[in-house]
Coordinates of C-alpha atoms in Angstrom, one line a residue:
M1 CA 51.6 61.7 274.9
I2 CA 52.8 63.7 278.1
K3 CA 49.2 63.5 279.3
S4 CA 48.9 60.5 278.7
N5 CA 52.1 59.3 280.4
I6 CA 51.8 61.2 283.5
L7 CA 48.0 59.2 283.8
F8 CA 50.1 55.8 283.0
M9 CA 52.5 57.3 285.9
V10 CA 49.7 58.0 288.2
S11 CA 47.8 55.0 287.9
L12 CA 50.8 52.6 288.1
L13 CA 51.6 54.2 291.7
I14 CA 48.6 54.0 292.9
S15 CA 48.0 50.3 292.4
L16 CA 51.7 49.5 293.6
C17 CA 50.9 51.3 296.8
I18 CA 54.9 53.5 297.1
P19 CA 54.9 53.8 301.3
A20 CA 55.0 57.3 302.9
A21 CA 59.0 56.4 303.3
A22 CA 59.8 56.6 299.5
Y23 CA 59.4 60.1 300.4
E24 CA 62.3 60.3 302.9
A25 CA 64.7 62.7 302.5
V26 CA 68.0 61.3 300.2
T27 CA 70.8 60.8 303.0
T28 CA 73.6 63.4 302.8
L29 CA 76.8 61.6 301.6
D30 CA 80.3 62.6 303.0
H31 CA 82.6 64.3 300.4
P32 CA 84.8 61.5 299.2
S33 CA 87.5 63.4 299.8
M34 CA 87.0 63.2 303.6
T35 CA 86.9 59.2 303.5
P36 CA 89.7 57.5 304.5
P37 CA 90.8 54.4 302.1
N38 CA 89.8 52.2 305.3
L39 CA 85.8 53.5 304.9
E40 CA 85.9 53.2 301.2
K41 CA 83.5 50.1 301.4
T42 CA 80.8 52.1 304.0
H43 CA 81.4 55.2 301.4
A44 CA 80.5 52.8 298.6
E45 CA 76.9 51.4 300.9
Q46 CA 76.6 55.2 301.6
T47 CA 76.4 56.0 297.9
H48 CA 74.4 52.6 296.6
L49 CA 71.4 53.9 299.6
A50 CA 71.1 57.7 298.5
Y51 CA 70.9 56.6 294.9
E52 CA 68.0 54.4 295.6
H53 CA 66.4 57.0 297.9
T54 CA 67.3 59.8 294.9
L55 CA 65.3 57.1 292.4
A56 CA 62.2 55.9 295.1
I57 CA 61.5 59.6 295.4
E58 CA 61.4 60.4 291.5
A59 CA 59.1 57.8 291.4
A60 CA 57.0 58.3 293.8
A61 CA 56.2 62.2 293.4
P62 CA 54.2 63.3 290.8
L63 CA 55.6 63.2 286.9
F64 CA 54.4 66.7 286.1
E65 CA 55.2 68.5 289.7
R66 CA 58.8 66.6 290.1
I67 CA 60.6 66.7 286.3
T68 CA 59.3 69.0 283.1
S69 CA 61.4 69.2 280.1
I70 CA 64.3 72.3 280.5
I71 CA 67.0 73.2 278.1
Q72 CA 68.5 76.1 279.1
D73 CA 70.3 77.9 276.1
I74 CA 73.8 78.6 277.1
E75 CA 76.3 80.0 275.0
P76 CA 79.1 76.6 275.7
Q77 CA 83.0 77.4 276.3
D78 CA 85.8 75.1 276.1
Q79 CA 88.4 74.6 278.0
N80 CA 90.6 74.2 275.9
P81 CA 94.2 74.5 274.4
E82 CA 94.6 76.7 277.5
L83 CA 93.7 75.0 280.1
F84 CA 93.4 71.6 279.7
N85 CA 93.0 70.8 283.3
G86 CA 90.1 73.6 283.7
C87 CA 87.0 72.3 283.7
E88 CA 86.0 73.9 286.6
V89 CA 86.9 77.5 286.2
T90 CA 84.7 77.0 282.3
S91 CA 82.2 75.9 283.7
L92 CA 82.0 78.5 286.5
S93 CA 82.5 81.2 283.5
M94 CA 79.5 79.7 281.7
L95 CA 77.8 79.6 285.0
L96 CA 78.8 83.8 285.3
T97 CA 77.9 84.4 282.1
A98 CA 73.9 83.0 282.4
A99 CA 73.9 85.1 285.5
G100 CA 74.9 88.0 283.2
S101 CA 78.0 88.7 284.9
P102 CA 80.5 87.6 282.5
V103 CA 84.0 86.2 284.0
G104 CA 86.4 84.7 281.6
K105 CA 88.2 81.4 282.6
L106 CA 91.7 82.3 282.3
E107 CA 90.5 85.4 284.9
L108 CA 89.1 82.8 287.3
A109 CA 91.7 80.1 286.9
S110 CA 93.9 82.9 288.2
R111 CA 91.7 84.3 290.9
L112 CA 91.0 80.6 292.1
D113 CA 92.3 79.6 295.2
K114 CA 95.1 76.7 295.1
D115 CA 97.0 74.4 297.1
S116 CA 100.5 74.5 296.1
S117 CA 101.0 71.2 298.4
P118 CA 104.2 69.6 296.4
L119 CA 103.6 66.0 295.4
L120 CA 105.5 63.1 296.7
R121 CA 105.7 59.7 294.8
E122 CA 106.9 56.5 295.1
D123 CA 107.6 54.6 292.2
D124 CA 104.1 55.2 290.2
H125 CA 102.2 55.6 293.3
I126 CA 101.3 59.3 294.5
V127 CA 101.8 59.2 298.2
S128 CA 100.7 62.6 299.2
W129 CA 99.6 65.9 297.2
G130 CA 96.8 68.9 297.9
D131 CA 93.2 68.8 299.2
P132 CA 91.3 70.1 296.4
D133 CA 88.6 70.9 299.3
K134 CA 91.2 73.8 299.3
G135 CA 92.3 74.8 296.0
F136 CA 93.4 73.6 292.8
V137 CA 95.7 70.8 292.7
G138 CA 98.7 70.6 290.7
D139 CA 98.6 72.4 287.0
V140 CA 95.6 73.9 285.6
E141 CA 97.1 74.9 282.4
G142 CA 98.3 70.9 282.3
V143 CA 102.3 72.1 281.3
E144 CA 102.7 69.9 284.4
I145 CA 100.2 67.6 286.5
G146 CA 97.4 68.3 287.6
Y147 CA 94.1 67.4 289.2
G148 CA 91.4 69.7 289.8
V149 CA 89.5 71.7 292.4
Y150 CA 86.3 70.9 294.7
H151 CA 83.0 72.6 295.2
A152 CA 84.2 74.9 298.3
P153 CA 87.0 76.7 296.2
I154 CA 84.4 77.8 293.6
A155 CA 82.1 78.8 295.9
K156 CA 84.1 81.1 297.5
L157 CA 85.1 82.3 294.2
L158 CA 81.9 82.6 292.8
N159 CA 81.0 84.5 295.9
E160 CA 83.4 87.1 295.4
I161 CA 82.1 88.0 291.9
L162 CA 78.2 87.9 293.1
P163 CA 78.4 88.6 296.7
G164 CA 75.9 86.6 298.9
Q165 CA 74.8 84.8 296.0
A166 CA 76.8 81.7 295.4
V167 CA 74.5 78.7 296.2
D168 CA 76.7 75.7 297.1
L169 CA 74.2 72.6 296.6
T170 CA 76.4 70.0 297.8
G171 CA 75.2 66.8 299.8
Q172 CA 71.8 67.7 298.6
A173 CA 69.3 65.0 297.3
F174 CA 68.5 65.2 293.2
E175 CA 65.1 66.5 293.8
R176 CA 67.3 69.7 294.9
I177 CA 68.7 69.9 291.8
V178 CA 65.3 69.4 290.0
D179 CA 64.5 72.4 291.8
V180 CA 66.5 75.0 290.8
L181 CA 66.7 73.8 287.0
N182 CA 62.8 74.1 286.8
D183 CA 63.7 77.3 288.7
H184 CA 65.9 78.0 284.8
K185 CA 69.1 78.3 287.0
P186 CA 71.8 76.0 285.6
I187 CA 74.4 73.8 288.2
I188 CA 78.0 73.6 287.9
V189 CA 78.3 69.4 288.7
W190 CA 81.1 67.6 289.8
T191 CA 80.6 63.8 287.6
N192 CA 84.0 62.0 285.8
E193 CA 84.9 62.4 282.0
H194 CA 82.3 59.4 281.1
F195 CA 79.2 60.6 283.1
S196 CA 78.3 56.7 284.9
T197 CA 80.0 54.8 287.2
E198 CA 83.4 55.1 288.1
T199 CA 85.7 52.2 288.3
E200 CA 89.5 53.7 288.8
W201 CA 90.1 55.5 291.8
V202 CA 93.7 56.9 293.4
T203 CA 94.0 57.7 297.4
W204 CA 96.9 60.0 298.4
D205 CA 97.9 61.8 301.6
S206 CA 96.9 65.6 301.8
D207 CA 98.2 67.8 305.1
S208 CA 94.0 67.2 306.0
G209 CA 94.0 64.2 306.0
P210 CA 93.1 61.2 302.7
I211 CA 92.1 62.0 299.5
R212 CA 90.0 59.4 297.5
A213 CA 90.0 60.6 293.7
T214 CA 89.7 59.5 290.4
W215 CA 91.5 60.2 286.9
N216 CA 88.1 60.8 285.1
E217 CA 87.3 63.6 287.1
H218 CA 85.1 66.5 285.6
V219 CA 82.8 69.3 285.8
V220 CA 80.4 70.6 283.6
L221 CA 77.5 73.0 283.2
L222 CA 73.9 70.8 284.0
V223 CA 71.2 73.1 281.9
G224 CA 68.5 71.1 280.9
I225 CA 66.5 67.4 281.7
D226 CA 63.7 65.6 281.4
T227 CA 62.3 62.3 282.1
D228 CA 64.9 60.0 280.6
Y229 CA 68.0 62.7 280.1
V230 CA 70.1 65.5 281.7
Y231 CA 71.4 68.4 279.3
L232 CA 75.6 69.5 280.1
N233 CA 77.0 72.4 278.5
D234 CA 80.6 70.1 278.4
P235 CA 83.8 72.4 278.5
S236 CA 86.1 69.2 277.0
D237 CA 84.9 69.9 273.8
G238 CA 82.7 73.2 274.1
T239 CA 79.6 71.0 273.7
A240 CA 76.2 72.8 273.9
A241 CA 73.3 70.7 276.3
K242 CA 75.5 67.4 275.7
V243 CA 73.1 64.5 275.8
V244 CA 73.5 62.3 278.1
N245 CA 71.5 59.1 280.5
K246 CA 69.7 60.7 283.7
D247 CA 70.1 57.3 286.0
D248 CA 74.1 57.0 284.5
F249 CA 74.5 60.8 285.4
I250 CA 73.1 60.9 288.9
E251 CA 75.1 57.4 289.6
S252 CA 78.5 59.3 288.8
W253 CA 77.6 62.6 290.6
L254 CA 76.7 60.6 294.0
E255 CA 80.0 59.2 293.6
M256 CA 81.9 62.4 293.5
G257 CA 80.0 63.6 296.4
S258 CA 76.9 64.9 295.2
Q259 CA 78.6 68.7 294.7
A260 CA 77.0 71.4 293.1
V261 CA 77.5 75.0 293.1
T262 CA 74.7 77.7 291.1
Y263 CA 73.5 81.5 291.8
S264 CA 70.7 82.7 293.7
R265 CA 70.1 85.4 291.7
S266 CA 67.4 85.3 288.5
A267 CA 69.5 85.9 285.3

């Protein structure tokens, strides 16, 4: 069945005569936290273009070279009940376990950089708060309001634990993510809680500029992929290899700025 699918795909691509432009690299996206409100339309257009380019690259390349069926057996962890907002550090803990250097989620939460900028509200609207590119914004335990943290502080903490081995893949095309999975390394990825297109966005000011965010922000450990699905260790419920539609996931990942972090050492 696999061989027949490959032959069908190759013959289809030859008949379509896909142009060489389909192999161009995906446009690097600006991080959503750096997108001012008046540029959101431009960001959305860039996201849509990058998504189309990613799909074109996957369609143009031979199936047996682009995507193989990979599901890594990595022990899942649950962020709850201790860390209501701790999906990022729990995913990092799973990654470190896979790398052979386990560190608990609570220790990681205590070591993670924080942005302690005060929360300023007007009515029900957040006017100003912290920058998740600098550190965790809000309360990771969930006793008080909390948001989350983005790739740079997570990569920084990973590099402190595995010196010189953190790899920040943020902004790269999804084909690079596939390459890392083909090398049997899991990847921390930023998405949302429903793993599909996000419609609920908010913006607040910070010391470094406007922050565009969603309260559905979520981080998981990407452990597998095949032609139709991705497989995620989800810290929100402790699920191992949760099955999610690949195209929907890619779109949610692009919307969150194509954020991804892994390590360079063989597990």
